[in-house]
PDB file of C-alpha atoms in Angstrom:
ATOM      1  CA  UNK J   1      99.819  96.721  89.371  1.00 65.00           C
ATOM      2  CA  UNK J   2      97.500  93.874  90.365  1.00 75.00           C
ATOM      3  CA  UNK J   3      96.522  93.157  93.952  1.00 84.00           C
ATOM      4  CA  UNK J   4      98.860  90.781  95.759  1.00 89.00           C
ATOM      5  CA  UNK J   5      97.801  87.142  95.968  1.00 89.00           C
ATOM      6  CA  UNK J   6      98.757  86.155  99.518  1.00 93.00           C
ATOM      7  CA  UNK J   7      98.112  83.141 101.715  1.00 93.00           C
ATOM      8  CA  UNK J   8      96.293  84.378 104.833  1.00 91.00           C
ATOM      9  CA  UNK J   9      98.112  84.230 108.141  1.00 92.00           C
ATOM     10  CA  UNK J  10      97.260  81.239 110.307  1.00 96.00           C
ATOM     11  CA  UNK J  11      95.024  82.189 113.237  1.00 97.00           C
ATOM     12  CA  UNK J  12      97.317  80.191 115.537  1.00 97.00           C
ATOM     13  CA  UNK J  13     100.068  82.689 114.763  1.00 96.00           C
ATOM     14  CA  UNK J  14      97.947  85.827 115.059  1.00 98.00           C
ATOM     15  CA  UNK J  15      95.839  84.956 118.112  1.00 98.00           C
ATOM     16  CA  UNK J  16      98.607  85.176 120.761  1.00 98.00           C
ATOM     17  CA  UNK J  17      99.624  88.608 119.472  1.00 98.00           C
ATOM     18  CA  UNK J  18      96.022  89.805 119.581  1.00 98.00           C
ATOM     19  CA  UNK J  19      95.552  88.370 123.075  1.00 98.00           C
ATOM     20  CA  UNK J  20      98.593  90.253 124.396  1.00 98.00           C
ATOM     21  CA  UNK J  21      97.396  93.485 122.810  1.00 98.00           C
ATOM     22  CA  UNK J  22      93.912  93.067 124.249  1.00 98.00           C
ATOM     23  CA  UNK J  23      95.307  92.353 127.702  1.00 98.00           C
ATOM     24  CA  UNK J  24      97.351  95.535 127.481  1.00 97.00           C
ATOM     25  CA  UNK J  25      94.276  97.569 126.583  1.00 97.00           C
ATOM     26  CA  UNK J  26      91.756  95.958 128.941  1.00 98.00           C
ATOM     27  CA  UNK J  27      94.071  96.321 131.922  1.00 97.00           C
ATOM     28  CA  UNK J  28      92.876  95.252 135.370  1.00 95.00           C
ATOM     29  CA  UNK J  29      89.139  95.916 135.089  1.00 97.00           C
ATOM     30  CA  UNK J  30      88.209  95.696 131.430  1.00 97.00           C
ATOM     31  CA  UNK J  31      86.472  98.416 129.461  1.00 98.00           C
ATOM     32  CA  UNK J  32      84.860 100.430 132.246  1.00 98.00           C
ATOM     33  CA  UNK J  33      83.405 102.902 129.731  1.00 98.00           C
ATOM     34  CA  UNK J  34      81.466 100.175 127.960  1.00 98.00           C
ATOM     35  CA  UNK J  35      80.388  98.669 131.272  1.00 98.00           C
ATOM     36  CA  UNK J  36      79.090 102.048 132.417  1.00 98.00           C
ATOM     37  CA  UNK J  37      77.327 103.190 129.253  1.00 97.00           C
ATOM     38  CA  UNK J  38      76.227 100.116 127.278  1.00 98.00           C
ATOM     39  CA  UNK J  39      73.681  97.483 128.243  1.00 98.00           C
ATOM     40  CA  UNK J  40      75.231  94.054 128.721  1.00 98.00           C
ATOM     41  CA  UNK J  41      73.051  92.471 126.023  1.00 98.00           C
ATOM     42  CA  UNK J  42      73.137  95.346 123.487  1.00 98.00           C
ATOM     43  CA  UNK J  43      74.118  94.529 119.901  1.00 98.00           C
ATOM     44  CA  UNK J  44      76.131  96.688 117.483  1.00 98.00           C
ATOM     45  CA  UNK J  45      76.845  96.493 113.760  1.00 98.00           C
ATOM     46  CA  UNK J  46      80.032  98.138 112.490  1.00 98.00           C
ATOM     47  CA  UNK J  47      82.195  98.549 109.406  1.00 98.00           C
ATOM     48  CA  UNK J  48      85.934  99.044 109.048  1.00 98.00           C
ATOM     49  CA  UNK J  49      86.373 101.875 106.535  1.00 98.00           C
ATOM     50  CA  UNK J  50      89.522 103.368 104.984  1.00 98.00           C
ATOM     51  CA  UNK J  51      90.011 107.121 105.172  1.00 98.00           C
ATOM     52  CA  UNK J  52      92.818 107.118 102.605  1.00 98.00           C
ATOM     53  CA  UNK J  53      93.913 105.127  99.559  1.00 98.00           C
ATOM     54  CA  UNK J  54      95.908 102.053 100.536  1.00 98.00           C
ATOM     55  CA  UNK J  55      96.672  98.344 100.333  1.00 98.00           C
ATOM     56  CA  UNK J  56      94.864  96.167 102.860  1.00 98.00           C
ATOM     57  CA  UNK J  57      96.617  93.857 105.327  1.00 98.00           C
ATOM     58  CA  UNK J  58      95.702  92.497 108.733  1.00 98.00           C
ATOM     59  CA  UNK J  59      91.959  91.890 108.662  1.00 98.00           C
ATOM     60  CA  UNK J  60      92.445  88.731 110.712  1.00 98.00           C
ATOM     61  CA  UNK J  61      93.717  90.929 113.543  1.00 98.00           C
ATOM     62  CA  UNK J  62      90.431  92.830 113.602  1.00 98.00           C
ATOM     63  CA  UNK J  63      88.421  89.617 113.348  1.00 98.00           C
ATOM     64  CA  UNK J  64      90.317  87.832 116.128  1.00 98.00           C
ATOM     65  CA  UNK J  65      90.211  90.872 118.397  1.00 98.00           C
ATOM     66  CA  UNK J  66      86.432  90.798 118.248  1.00 98.00           C
ATOM     67  CA  UNK J  67      86.199  87.002 118.427  1.00 98.00           C
ATOM     68  CA  UNK J  68      88.291  86.949 121.605  1.00 98.00           C
ATOM     69  CA  UNK J  69      85.630  89.028 123.383  1.00 98.00           C
ATOM     70  CA  UNK J  70      82.551  87.729 121.572  1.00 98.00           C
ATOM     71  CA  UNK J  71      83.058  84.282 120.000  1.00 98.00           C
ATOM     72  CA  UNK J  72      79.546  84.462 118.510  1.00 98.00           C
ATOM     73  CA  UNK J  73      80.152  87.702 116.596  1.00 98.00           C
ATOM     74  CA  UNK J  74      79.708  87.688 112.829  1.00 98.00           C
ATOM     75  CA  UNK J  75      82.570  89.057 110.709  1.00 98.00           C
ATOM     76  CA  UNK J  76      82.413  89.546 106.933  1.00 98.00           C
ATOM     77  CA  UNK J  77      85.424  90.506 104.796  1.00 98.00           C
ATOM     78  CA  UNK J  78      84.514  92.921 102.000  1.00 98.00           C
ATOM     79  CA  UNK J  79      87.960  94.021 100.716  1.00 98.00           C
ATOM     80  CA  UNK J  80      90.489  91.239 101.396  1.00 97.00           C
ATOM     81  CA  UNK J  81      94.136  91.447 102.379  1.00 98.00           C
ATOM     82  CA  UNK J  82      96.319  92.200  99.365  1.00 98.00           C
ATOM     83  CA  UNK J  83      93.626  94.288  97.661  1.00 98.00           C
ATOM     84  CA  UNK J  84      93.662  98.035  97.050  1.00 98.00           C
ATOM     85  CA  UNK J  85      91.121 100.239  98.784  1.00 98.00           C
ATOM     86  CA  UNK J  86      90.061 103.769  97.861  1.00 98.00           C
ATOM     87  CA  UNK J  87      89.091 106.337 100.500  1.00 98.00           C
ATOM     88  CA  UNK J  88      85.723 105.373 101.944  1.00 98.00           C
ATOM     89  CA  UNK J  89      86.010 101.719 100.996  1.00 98.00           C
ATOM     90  CA  UNK J  90      84.517  99.184 103.395  1.00 98.00           C
ATOM     91  CA  UNK J  91      87.102  96.563 104.376  1.00 98.00           C
ATOM     92  CA  UNK J  92      84.884  94.431 106.593  1.00 98.00           C
ATOM     93  CA  UNK J  93      81.588  94.399 108.481  1.00 98.00           C
ATOM     94  CA  UNK J  94      80.717  92.802 111.793  1.00 98.00           C
ATOM     95  CA  UNK J  95      77.835  92.388 114.203  1.00 98.00           C
ATOM     96  CA  UNK J  96      78.164  91.356 117.819  1.00 98.00           C
ATOM     97  CA  UNK J  97      77.803  92.213 121.456  1.00 98.00           C
ATOM     98  CA  UNK J  98      78.191  95.982 121.674  1.00 98.00           C
ATOM     99  CA  UNK J  99      80.496  95.946 124.671  1.00 98.00           C
ATOM    100  CA  UNK J 100      82.773  93.422 122.958  1.00 98.00           C
ATOM    101  CA  UNK J 101      82.832  95.371 119.698  1.00 98.00           C
ATOM    102  CA  UNK J 102      83.795  98.583 121.481  1.00 98.00           C
ATOM    103  CA  UNK J 103      86.397  96.947 123.705  1.00 98.00           C
ATOM    104  CA  UNK J 104      88.072  95.227 120.747  1.00 98.00           C
ATOM    105  CA  UNK J 105      87.975  98.308 118.519  1.00 98.00           C
ATOM    106  CA  UNK J 106      91.365  99.880 119.215  1.00 98.00           C
ATOM    107  CA  UNK J 107      93.371  96.661 119.289  1.00 98.00           C
ATOM    108  CA  UNK J 108      91.967  95.621 115.927  1.00 98.00           C
ATOM    109  CA  UNK J 109      92.469  99.054 114.408  1.00 98.00           C
ATOM    110  CA  UNK J 110      96.025  99.411 115.725  1.00 98.00           C
ATOM    111  CA  UNK J 111      97.135  96.176 114.098  1.00 98.00           C
ATOM    112  CA  UNK J 112      95.070  96.577 110.922  1.00 98.00           C
ATOM    113  CA  UNK J 113      96.278 100.148 110.388  1.00 98.00           C
ATOM    114  CA  UNK J 114      99.898  99.226 111.082  1.00 98.00           C
ATOM    115  CA  UNK J 115      99.942  96.294 108.697  1.00 98.00           C
ATOM    116  CA  UNK J 116      97.990  98.112 105.985  1.00 98.00           C
ATOM    117  CA  UNK J 117     100.454 100.993 106.247  1.00 98.00           C
ATOM    118  CA  UNK J 118     103.344  98.621 105.620  1.00 98.00           C
ATOM    119  CA  UNK J 119     101.509  97.032 102.693  1.00 98.00           C
ATOM    120  CA  UNK J 120     100.747 100.452 101.243  1.00 98.00           C
ATOM    121  CA  UNK J 121     104.356 101.655 101.445  1.00 98.00           C
ATOM    122  CA  UNK J 122     105.596  98.378  99.987  1.00 98.00           C
ATOM    123  CA  UNK J 123     103.150  98.771  97.098  1.00 98.00           C
ATOM    124  CA  UNK J 124     104.651 102.197  96.348  1.00 98.00           C
ATOM    125  CA  UNK J 125     108.183 100.791  96.152  1.00 98.00           C
ATOM    126  CA  UNK J 126     107.120  97.822  94.046  1.00 98.00           C
ATOM    127  CA  UNK J 127     105.320 100.081  91.583  1.00 98.00           C
ATOM    128  CA  UNK J 128     108.404 102.272  91.184  1.00 98.00           C
ATOM    129  CA  UNK J 129     110.636  99.381  90.073  1.00 98.00           C
ATOM    130  CA  UNK J 130     108.170  97.736  87.697  1.00 98.00           C
ATOM    131  CA  UNK J 131     109.834  96.647  84.455  1.00 98.00           C
ATOM    132  CA  UNK J 132     113.386  96.635  85.832  1.00 98.00           C
ATOM    133  CA  UNK J 133     113.544  93.039  87.025  1.00 97.00           C
ATOM    134  CA  UNK J 134     114.493  94.118  90.554  1.00 98.00           C
ATOM    135  CA  UNK J 135     112.689  92.684  93.571  1.00 98.00           C
ATOM    136  CA  UNK J 136     111.787  94.716  96.658  1.00 98.00           C
ATOM    137  CA  UNK J 137     112.490  92.915  99.936  1.00 98.00           C
ATOM    138  CA  UNK J 138     112.226  93.764 103.611  1.00 98.00           C
ATOM    139  CA  UNK J 139     114.752  93.470 106.475  1.00 98.00           C
ATOM    140  CA  UNK J 140     114.791  92.404 110.150  1.00 97.00           C
ATOM    141  CA  UNK J 141     114.107  96.000 111.203  1.00 97.00           C
ATOM    142  CA  UNK J 142     110.699  95.028 112.511  1.00 98.00           C
ATOM    143  CA  UNK J 143     108.710  95.728 115.663  1.00 97.00           C
ATOM    144  CA  UNK J 144     109.683  93.151 118.332  1.00 96.00           C
ATOM    145  CA  UNK J 145     106.957  90.521 118.548  1.00 96.00           C
ATOM    146  CA  UNK J 146     105.313  91.575 115.289  1.00 98.00           C
ATOM    147  CA  UNK J 147     107.822  90.325 112.714  1.00 98.00           C
ATOM    148  CA  UNK J 148     105.639  87.597 111.233  1.00 97.00           C
ATOM    149  CA  UNK J 149     102.732  90.028 110.849  1.00 98.00           C
ATOM    150  CA  UNK J 150     104.854  92.819 109.416  1.00 98.00           C
ATOM    151  CA  UNK J 151     106.559  90.536 106.925  1.00 98.00           C
ATOM    152  CA  UNK J 152     103.134  89.254 105.913  1.00 98.00           C
ATOM    153  CA  UNK J 153     102.134  92.875 105.281  1.00 98.00           C
ATOM    154  CA  UNK J 154     105.139  93.258 102.980  1.00 98.00           C
ATOM    155  CA  UNK J 155     103.869  90.309 100.971  1.00 98.00           C
ATOM    156  CA  UNK J 156     100.425  91.917 100.833  1.00 98.00           C
ATOM    157  CA  UNK J 157     102.108  94.962  99.289  1.00 98.00           C
ATOM    158  CA  UNK J 158     103.734  92.878  96.561  1.00 98.00           C
ATOM    159  CA  UNK J 159     107.167  92.674  98.162  1.00 98.00           C
ATOM    160  CA  UNK J 160     109.219  89.608  99.049  1.00 98.00           C
ATOM    161  CA  UNK J 161     110.567  88.593 102.437  1.00 98.00           C
ATOM    162  CA  UNK J 162     114.271  88.580 103.278  1.00 97.00           C
ATOM    163  CA  UNK J 163     115.318  86.123 106.010  1.00 96.00           C
ATOM    164  CA  UNK J 164     112.986  85.903 109.019  1.00 96.00           C
ATOM    165  CA  UNK J 165     115.669  85.511 111.670  1.00 96.00           C
ATOM    166  CA  UNK J 166     119.248  84.648 112.461  1.00 97.00           C
ATOM    167  CA  UNK J 167     118.608  80.936 112.037  1.00 96.00           C
ATOM    168  CA  UNK J 168     117.347  80.612 108.471  1.00 95.00           C
ATOM    169  CA  UNK J 169     120.241  82.041 106.417  1.00 97.00           C
ATOM    170  CA  UNK J 170     123.834  83.141 106.904  1.00 98.00           C
ATOM    171  CA  UNK J 171     124.264  86.898 106.464  1.00 98.00           C
ATOM    172  CA  UNK J 172     127.823  88.113 107.039  1.00 97.00           C
ATOM    173  CA  UNK J 173     127.770  91.799 108.008  1.00 96.00           C
ATOM    174  CA  UNK J 174     130.647  94.257 108.397  1.00 94.00           C
ATOM    175  CA  UNK J 175     131.110  93.423 112.084  1.00 95.00           C
ATOM    176  CA  UNK J 176     131.362  89.716 111.291  1.00 95.00           C
ATOM    177  CA  UNK J 177     134.056  90.580 108.745  1.00 94.00           C
ATOM    178  CA  UNK J 178     135.920  92.645 111.317  1.00 93.00           C
ATOM    179  CA  UNK J 179     135.713  89.845 113.863  1.00 94.00           C
ATOM    180  CA  UNK J 180     137.161  87.151 111.605  1.00 91.00           C
ATOM    181  CA  UNK J 181     139.728  89.108 109.598  1.00 89.00           C
ATOM    182  CA  UNK J 182     138.339  89.731 106.129  1.00 94.00           C
ATOM    183  CA  UNK J 183     135.523  89.251 103.657  1.00 96.00           C
ATOM    184  CA  UNK J 184     137.067  86.322 101.833  1.00 95.00           C
ATOM    185  CA  UNK J 185     137.860  84.457 105.040  1.00 95.00           C
ATOM    186  CA  UNK J 186     134.363  85.078 106.385  1.00 96.00           C
ATOM    187  CA  UNK J 187     132.722  83.646 103.270  1.00 97.00           C
ATOM    188  CA  UNK J 188     135.119  80.690 103.244  1.00 96.00           C
ATOM    189  CA  UNK J 189     134.240  79.841 106.845  1.00 96.00           C
ATOM    190  CA  UNK J 190     130.525  80.239 106.162  1.00 97.00           C
ATOM    191  CA  UNK J 191     130.698  77.941 103.155  1.00 95.00           C
ATOM    192  CA  UNK J 192     132.447  75.297 105.263  1.00 94.00           C
ATOM    193  CA  UNK J 193     129.857  75.573 108.040  1.00 94.00           C
ATOM    194  CA  UNK J 194     126.633  75.854 106.024  1.00 94.00           C
ATOM    195  CA  UNK J 195     124.504  72.885 105.142  1.00 93.00           C
ATOM    196  CA  UNK J 196     123.458  72.316 101.546  1.00 93.00           C
ATOM    197  CA  UNK J 197     120.095  74.044 102.086  1.00 95.00           C
ATOM    198  CA  UNK J 198     121.506  77.161 103.774  1.00 96.00           C
ATOM    199  CA  UNK J 199     122.160  80.274 101.703  1.00 97.00           C
ATOM    200  CA  UNK J 200     125.245  82.411 102.345  1.00 98.00           C
ATOM    201  CA  UNK J 201     125.061  86.185 101.909  1.00 98.00           C
ATOM    202  CA  UNK J 202     127.842  88.671 102.578  1.00 98.00           C
ATOM    203  CA  UNK J 203     127.740  92.448 102.894  1.00 98.00           C
ATOM    204  CA  UNK J 204     130.461  94.409 101.100  1.00 98.00           C
ATOM    205  CA  UNK J 205     131.190  98.125 101.073  1.00 96.00           C
ATOM    206  CA  UNK J 206     133.352  98.364  97.954  1.00 97.00           C
ATOM    207  CA  UNK J 207     134.288  96.706  94.693  1.00 98.00           C
ATOM    208  CA  UNK J 208     137.510  95.318  96.187  1.00 96.00           C
ATOM    209  CA  UNK J 209     135.506  93.449  98.834  1.00 97.00           C
ATOM    210  CA  UNK J 210     133.104  92.221  96.158  1.00 97.00           C
ATOM    211  CA  UNK J 211     135.984  90.640  94.235  1.00 96.00           C
ATOM    212  CA  UNK J 212     137.345  89.018  97.402  1.00 96.00           C
ATOM    213  CA  UNK J 213     133.918  87.621  98.272  1.00 97.00           C
ATOM    214  CA  UNK J 214     133.141  86.228  94.826  1.00 97.00           C
ATOM    215  CA  UNK J 215     136.214  83.989  94.942  1.00 96.00           C
ATOM    216  CA  UNK J 216     134.534  81.892  97.635  1.00 96.00           C
ATOM    217  CA  UNK J 217     131.127  81.593  95.982  1.00 96.00           C
ATOM    218  CA  UNK J 218     128.538  83.380  98.097  1.00 97.00           C
ATOM    219  CA  UNK J 219     124.943  82.926  97.020  1.00 98.00           C
ATOM    220  CA  UNK J 220     124.115  86.609  97.564  1.00 98.00           C
ATOM    221  CA  UNK J 221     126.213  89.756  97.920  1.00 98.00           C
ATOM    222  CA  UNK J 222     124.758  92.805  99.635  1.00 98.00           C
ATOM    223  CA  UNK J 223     126.131  96.012  98.111  1.00 98.00           C
ATOM    224  CA  UNK J 224     125.999  98.423 101.030  1.00 97.00           C
ATOM    225  CA  UNK J 225     125.608 102.133 100.207  1.00 97.00           C
ATOM    226  CA  UNK J 226     127.160 101.773  96.736  1.00 98.00           C
ATOM    227  CA  UNK J 227     126.931 104.701  94.344  1.00 98.00           C
ATOM    228  CA  UNK J 228     124.958 104.147  91.153  1.00 98.00           C
ATOM    229  CA  UNK J 229     128.207 103.898  89.165  1.00 98.00           C
ATOM    230  CA  UNK J 230     129.581 101.314  91.579  1.00 98.00           C
ATOM    231  CA  UNK J 231     126.330  99.343  91.451  1.00 98.00           C
ATOM    232  CA  UNK J 232     126.631  99.162  87.683  1.00 98.00           C
ATOM    233  CA  UNK J 233     130.279  98.148  87.984  1.00 98.00           C
ATOM    234  CA  UNK J 234     129.344  95.461  90.510  1.00 98.00           C
ATOM    235  CA  UNK J 235     126.744  94.009  88.137  1.00 98.00           C
ATOM    236  CA  UNK J 236     129.374  93.857  85.406  1.00 98.00           C
ATOM    237  CA  UNK J 237     131.993  92.356  87.718  1.00 97.00           C
ATOM    238  CA  UNK J 238     129.745  89.676  89.195  1.00 97.00           C
ATOM    239  CA  UNK J 239     128.494  88.521  85.791  1.00 95.00           C
ATOM    240  CA  UNK J 240     125.679  86.536  87.362  1.00 95.00           C
ATOM    241  CA  UNK J 241     127.906  84.566  89.751  1.00 97.00           C
ATOM    242  CA  UNK J 242     125.849  85.752  92.729  1.00 98.00           C
ATOM    243  CA  UNK J 243     122.551  87.457  93.392  1.00 98.00           C
ATOM    244  CA  UNK J 244     123.265  91.147  93.979  1.00 98.00           C
ATOM    245  CA  UNK J 245     121.303  93.003  96.645  1.00 98.00           C
ATOM    246  CA  UNK J 246     121.457  96.798  96.900  1.00 98.00           C
ATOM    247  CA  UNK J 247     121.009  98.200 100.390  1.00 98.00           C
ATOM    248  CA  UNK J 248     121.363 101.583 102.061  1.00 96.00           C
ATOM    249  CA  UNK J 249     120.228 104.985 100.844  1.00 90.00           C
ATOM    250  CA  UNK J 250     117.041 103.521  99.373  1.00 97.00           C
ATOM    251  CA  UNK J 251     113.942 105.694  99.395  1.00 98.00           C
ATOM    252  CA  UNK J 252     111.041 106.445  97.091  1.00 98.00           C
ATOM    253  CA  UNK J 253     113.135 109.015  95.229  1.00 98.00           C
ATOM    254  CA  UNK J 254     116.180 106.823  94.645  1.00 98.00           C
ATOM    255  CA  UNK J 255     114.773 103.319  94.243  1.00 98.00           C
ATOM    256  CA  UNK J 256     114.058 103.490  90.494  1.00 98.00           C
ATOM    257  CA  UNK J 257     117.592 104.542  89.599  1.00 98.00           C
ATOM    258  CA  UNK J 258     118.991 101.829  91.854  1.00 98.00           C
ATOM    259  CA  UNK J 259     116.803  99.217  90.168  1.00 98.00           C
ATOM    260  CA  UNK J 260     117.923 100.363  86.726  1.00 98.00           C
ATOM    261  CA  UNK J 261     121.568  99.519  87.510  1.00 98.00           C
ATOM    262  CA  UNK J 262     120.735  95.856  87.042  1.00 98.00           C
ATOM    263  CA  UNK J 263     120.825  94.626  90.645  1.00 98.00           C
ATOM    264  CA  UNK J 264     118.577  91.695  91.432  1.00 98.00           C
ATOM    265  CA  UNK J 265     117.219  92.694  94.832  1.00 98.00           C
ATOM    266  CA  UNK J 266     116.720  95.955  96.737  1.00 98.00           C
ATOM    267  CA  UNK J 267     116.279  95.709 100.512  1.00 98.00           C
ATOM    268  CA  UNK J 268     114.356  98.500 102.197  1.00 98.00           C
ATOM    269  CA  UNK J 269     114.305  98.735 105.982  1.00 98.00           C
ATOM    270  CA  UNK J 270     111.791 101.574 105.794  1.00 98.00           C
ATOM    271  CA  UNK J 271     109.062  99.154 104.720  1.00 98.00           C
ATOM    272  CA  UNK J 272     108.692  98.054 108.320  1.00 98.00           C
ATOM    273  CA  UNK J 273     110.464 100.642 110.458  1.00 97.00           C
ATOM    274  CA  UNK J 274     109.061 103.824 108.903  1.00 97.00           C
ATOM    275  CA  UNK J 275     105.736 103.011 107.273  1.00 98.00           C
ATOM    276  CA  UNK J 276     102.947 105.428 108.281  1.00 98.00           C
ATOM    277  CA  UNK J 277      99.819 103.803 109.654  1.00 98.00           C
ATOM    278  CA  UNK J 278      96.955 103.673 107.169  1.00 98.00           C
ATOM    279  CA  UNK J 279      94.024 105.669 108.517  1.00 98.00           C
ATOM    280  CA  UNK J 280      91.157 103.232 109.051  1.00 98.00           C
ATOM    281  CA  UNK J 281      88.054 103.872 111.131  1.00 98.00           C
ATOM    282  CA  UNK J 282      85.428 101.702 112.744  1.00 98.00           C
ATOM    283  CA  UNK J 283      81.964 103.124 112.046  1.00 98.00           C
ATOM    284  CA  UNK J 284      78.649 102.056 113.531  1.00 98.00           C
ATOM    285  CA  UNK J 285      76.166 101.125 110.797  1.00 95.00           C
TER     286      UNK J 285
END
């Protein structure tokens, strides 16, 4: 599997997140350890180094963390976002005011490790479904305030983003169905309300609901916790009339079999809510 080709995140999007994280860490008095132990004009050269195999994402978070405290610092990317890194690989190097480097260290590492962990887990899922035609997508189960970054990390891992929020696509869930009296009626209402550029997706929990939904022409049907046999039956029943998305019960053990049923999309909440942080260190050089 080739490295992901991703458009870097805009600094305007990342900087406010980094600033909040730095403010949380610096507290009321700044880094009192650095102030006590390091000369004000001391310089330090460092490298961000992976301790484990992974897929890189979030280097701009490390760069902007340092730049916020030392705008004159030099930062060089060695292994870019979307690339694979073996244990011991250098991701980036920097040189700047020592106090600034040390004060920015944890904020940069927290975000870089978090996003690289998501990219690494996504890469694992994408590799497992290669050759099936299925696409791995994320969900809205993201860390509050970090959605744009975490969805970017999914793209770095080779995955594709589901909707970003409640305002960019209609997704009718089981509680919406309960509130309006049925799957078919929910899709009918959504079709009437949606503009021509808005996609309509509906979640169903059985083949009977799938049939009722298809009558009203949804763009996407989410097959929630379907068995493998029912997924195959759904593919046969839909006959290409809607994109079919499998959801629920997806993990690294089950995803290949799910993909082989012929569904178009597999959504995996674990990409963002359960990805382990990639172990990355900041080493003085």
